[in-house]
mmCIF file of C-alpha atoms in Angstrom:
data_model
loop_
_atom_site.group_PDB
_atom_site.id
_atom_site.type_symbol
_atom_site.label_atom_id
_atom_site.label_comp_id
_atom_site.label_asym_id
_atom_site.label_seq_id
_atom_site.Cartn_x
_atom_site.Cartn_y
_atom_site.Cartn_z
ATOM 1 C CA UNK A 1 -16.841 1.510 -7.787
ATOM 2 C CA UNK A 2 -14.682 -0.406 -10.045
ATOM 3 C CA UNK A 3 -10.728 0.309 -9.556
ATOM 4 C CA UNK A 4 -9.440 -0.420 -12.870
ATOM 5 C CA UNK A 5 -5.604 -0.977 -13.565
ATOM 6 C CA UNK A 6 -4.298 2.563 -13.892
ATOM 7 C CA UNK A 7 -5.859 3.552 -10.663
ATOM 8 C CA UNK A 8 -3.830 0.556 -8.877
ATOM 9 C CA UNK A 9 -0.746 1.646 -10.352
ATOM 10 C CA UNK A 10 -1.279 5.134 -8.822
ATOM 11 C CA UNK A 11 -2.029 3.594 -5.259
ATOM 12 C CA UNK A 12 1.189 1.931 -5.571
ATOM 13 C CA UNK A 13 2.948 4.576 -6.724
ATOM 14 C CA UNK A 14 1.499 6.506 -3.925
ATOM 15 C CA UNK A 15 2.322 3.532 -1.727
ATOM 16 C CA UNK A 16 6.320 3.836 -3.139
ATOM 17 C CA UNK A 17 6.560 7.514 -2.600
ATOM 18 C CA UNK A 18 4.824 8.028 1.002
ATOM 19 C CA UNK A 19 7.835 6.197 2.820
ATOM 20 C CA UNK A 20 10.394 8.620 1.220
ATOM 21 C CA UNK A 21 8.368 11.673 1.914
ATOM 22 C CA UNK A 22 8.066 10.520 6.024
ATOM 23 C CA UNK A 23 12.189 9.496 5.777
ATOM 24 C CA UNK A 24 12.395 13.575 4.624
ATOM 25 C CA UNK A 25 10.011 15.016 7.085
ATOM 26 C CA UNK A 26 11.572 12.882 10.035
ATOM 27 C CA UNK A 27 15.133 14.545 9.101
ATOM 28 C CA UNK A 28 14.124 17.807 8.940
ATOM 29 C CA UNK A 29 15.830 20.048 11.109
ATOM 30 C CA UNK A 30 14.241 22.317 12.880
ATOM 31 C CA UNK A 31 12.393 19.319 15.294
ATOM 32 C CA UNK A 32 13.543 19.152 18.514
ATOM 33 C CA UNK A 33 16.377 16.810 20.200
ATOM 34 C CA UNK A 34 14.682 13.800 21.868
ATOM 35 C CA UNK A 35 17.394 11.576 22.196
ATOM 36 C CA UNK A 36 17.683 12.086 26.204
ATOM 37 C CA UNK A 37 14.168 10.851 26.383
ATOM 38 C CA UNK A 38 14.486 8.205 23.967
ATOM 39 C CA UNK A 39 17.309 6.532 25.989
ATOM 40 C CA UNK A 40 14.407 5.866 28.952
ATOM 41 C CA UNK A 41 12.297 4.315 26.460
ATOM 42 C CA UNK A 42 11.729 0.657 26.740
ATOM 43 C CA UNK A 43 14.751 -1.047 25.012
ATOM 44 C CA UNK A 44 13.584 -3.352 21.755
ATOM 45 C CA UNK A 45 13.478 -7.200 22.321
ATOM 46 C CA UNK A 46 15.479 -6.972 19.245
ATOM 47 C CA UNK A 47 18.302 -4.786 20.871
ATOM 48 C CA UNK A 48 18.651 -6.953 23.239
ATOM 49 C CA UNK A 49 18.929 -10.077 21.275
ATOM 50 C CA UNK A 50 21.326 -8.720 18.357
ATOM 51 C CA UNK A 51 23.490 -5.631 17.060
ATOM 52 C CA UNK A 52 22.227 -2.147 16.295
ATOM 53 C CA UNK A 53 24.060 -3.340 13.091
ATOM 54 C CA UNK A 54 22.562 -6.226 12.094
ATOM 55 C CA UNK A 55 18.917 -4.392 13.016
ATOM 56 C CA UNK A 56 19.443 -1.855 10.244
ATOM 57 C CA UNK A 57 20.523 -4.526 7.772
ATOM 58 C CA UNK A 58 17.073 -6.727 8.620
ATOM 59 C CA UNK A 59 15.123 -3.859 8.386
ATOM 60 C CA UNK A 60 16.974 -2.810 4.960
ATOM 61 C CA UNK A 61 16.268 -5.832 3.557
ATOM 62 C CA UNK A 62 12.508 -5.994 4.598
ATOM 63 C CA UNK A 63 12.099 -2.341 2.946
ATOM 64 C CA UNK A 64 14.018 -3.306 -0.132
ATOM 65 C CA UNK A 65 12.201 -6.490 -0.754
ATOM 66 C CA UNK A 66 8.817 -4.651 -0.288
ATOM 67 C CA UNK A 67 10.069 -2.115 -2.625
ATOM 68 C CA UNK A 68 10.441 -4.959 -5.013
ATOM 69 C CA UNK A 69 7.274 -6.050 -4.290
ATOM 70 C CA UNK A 70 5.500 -2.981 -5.180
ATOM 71 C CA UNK A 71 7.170 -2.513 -8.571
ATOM 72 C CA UNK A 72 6.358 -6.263 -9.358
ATOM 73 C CA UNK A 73 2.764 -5.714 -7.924
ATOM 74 C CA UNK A 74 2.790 -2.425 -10.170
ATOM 75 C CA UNK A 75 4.180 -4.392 -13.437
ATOM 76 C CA UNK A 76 1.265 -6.976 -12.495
ATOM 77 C CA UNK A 77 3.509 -9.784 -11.908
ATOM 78 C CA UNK A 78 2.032 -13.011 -10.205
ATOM 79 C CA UNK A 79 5.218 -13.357 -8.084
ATOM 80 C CA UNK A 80 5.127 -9.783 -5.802
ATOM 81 C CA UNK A 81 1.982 -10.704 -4.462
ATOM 82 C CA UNK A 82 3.187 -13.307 -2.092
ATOM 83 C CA UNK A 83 6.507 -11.089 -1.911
ATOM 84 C CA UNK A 84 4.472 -8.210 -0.721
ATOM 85 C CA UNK A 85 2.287 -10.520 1.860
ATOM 86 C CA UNK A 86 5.552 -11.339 3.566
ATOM 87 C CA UNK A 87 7.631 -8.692 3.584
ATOM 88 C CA UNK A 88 4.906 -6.604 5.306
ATOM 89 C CA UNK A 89 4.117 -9.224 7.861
ATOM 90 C CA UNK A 90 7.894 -9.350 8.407
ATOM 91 C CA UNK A 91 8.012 -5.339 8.525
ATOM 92 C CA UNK A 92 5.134 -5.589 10.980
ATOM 93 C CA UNK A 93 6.833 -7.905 13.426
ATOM 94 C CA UNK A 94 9.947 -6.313 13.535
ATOM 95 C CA UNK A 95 8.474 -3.326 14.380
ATOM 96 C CA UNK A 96 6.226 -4.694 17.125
ATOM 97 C CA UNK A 97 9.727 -6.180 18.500
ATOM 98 C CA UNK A 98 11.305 -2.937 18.297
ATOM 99 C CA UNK A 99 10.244 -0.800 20.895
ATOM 100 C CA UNK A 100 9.357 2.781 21.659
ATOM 101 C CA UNK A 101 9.941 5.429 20.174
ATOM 102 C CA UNK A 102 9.332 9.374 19.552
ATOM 103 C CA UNK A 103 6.871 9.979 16.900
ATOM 104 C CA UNK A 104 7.363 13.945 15.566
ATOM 105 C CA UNK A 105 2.887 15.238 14.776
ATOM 106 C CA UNK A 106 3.826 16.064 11.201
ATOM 107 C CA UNK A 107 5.101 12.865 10.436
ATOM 108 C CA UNK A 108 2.251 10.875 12.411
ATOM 109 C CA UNK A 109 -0.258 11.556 9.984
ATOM 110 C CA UNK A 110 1.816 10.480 6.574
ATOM 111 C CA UNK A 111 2.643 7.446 8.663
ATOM 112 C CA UNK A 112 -1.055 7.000 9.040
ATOM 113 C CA UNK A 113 -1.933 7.285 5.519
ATOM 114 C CA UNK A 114 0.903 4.583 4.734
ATOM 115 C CA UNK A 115 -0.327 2.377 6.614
ATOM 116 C CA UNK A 116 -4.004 2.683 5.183
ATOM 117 C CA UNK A 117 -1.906 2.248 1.645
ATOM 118 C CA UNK A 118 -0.339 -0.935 2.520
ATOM 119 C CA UNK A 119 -3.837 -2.469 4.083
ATOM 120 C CA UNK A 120 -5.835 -1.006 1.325
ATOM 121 C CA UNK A 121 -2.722 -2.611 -1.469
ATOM 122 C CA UNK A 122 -3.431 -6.136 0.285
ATOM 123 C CA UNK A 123 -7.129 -6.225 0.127
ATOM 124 C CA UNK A 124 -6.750 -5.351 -3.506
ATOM 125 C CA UNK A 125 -4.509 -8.020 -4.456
ATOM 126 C CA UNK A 126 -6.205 -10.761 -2.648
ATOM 127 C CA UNK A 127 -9.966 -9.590 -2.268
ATOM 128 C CA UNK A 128 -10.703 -7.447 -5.338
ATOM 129 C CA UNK A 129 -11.554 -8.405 -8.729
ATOM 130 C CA UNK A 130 -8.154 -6.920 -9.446
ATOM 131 C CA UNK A 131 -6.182 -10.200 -8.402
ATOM 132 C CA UNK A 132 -7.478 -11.813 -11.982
ATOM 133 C CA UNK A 133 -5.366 -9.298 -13.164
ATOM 134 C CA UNK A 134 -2.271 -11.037 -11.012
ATOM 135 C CA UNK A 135 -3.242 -14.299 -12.556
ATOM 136 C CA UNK A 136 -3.218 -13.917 -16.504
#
């Protein structure tokens, strides 16, 4: 099967809106309080090393600069495929140094689905015959 251009654009599209559709369901409010459990969870290496303030501004910045990425990988710009490469390995460290937390089951599965997004975004940029696109 041969993804052409359009397609990608609708993955990444896809890839742009799935985040803001798990930040909704997360913040509905009819899920119940977990916050007494959540303060036995293991506390982040992060946590312990800096603020709870300067956390949310790293993280912040790595989901703003992969939102970048994705409209520059959706404009087929050269540049947000390194961009993209980076800011997700960056998003995926800082959230293996982050610790536990409570996962809600509705949200689980649209976090499972991103995740398939991003992998499936960096195979086609790198391994598909899409990344001659990336390099006209």
């Amino acid at each position: 099967m041969e993804l052409t251009k359009d397609t990608f654009k609708k993955i990444v599209l896809c890839s742009i809106i799935f985040p803001f559709l798990y930040l909704t369901v997360e913040s509905l409010p009819f899920f119940s309080d977990y916050e007494v459990l959540e303060e036995d969870l293991n506390l982040s290496y992060i946590d312990q090393l800096i603020s709870i303030e300067v956390s949310l501004v790293i993280i912040s910045l790595s989901f703003l600069t992969n939102l970048i990425s994705l409209i520059l990988l959706y404009l087929f710009k050269p540049i947000g495929r390194p961009i993209y490469l980076w800011s997700y390995l960056l998003m995926i460290l800082f959230i293996m140094f982050n610790g536990d937390w409570i996962q809600y089951s509705i949200s689980y599965p649209l976090d499972v689905i991103e995740s398939f997004l991003e992998v499936f975004i960096l195979y086609l940029i790198y391994l598909s015959p899409l990344k001659e696109e990336f390099q006209k």
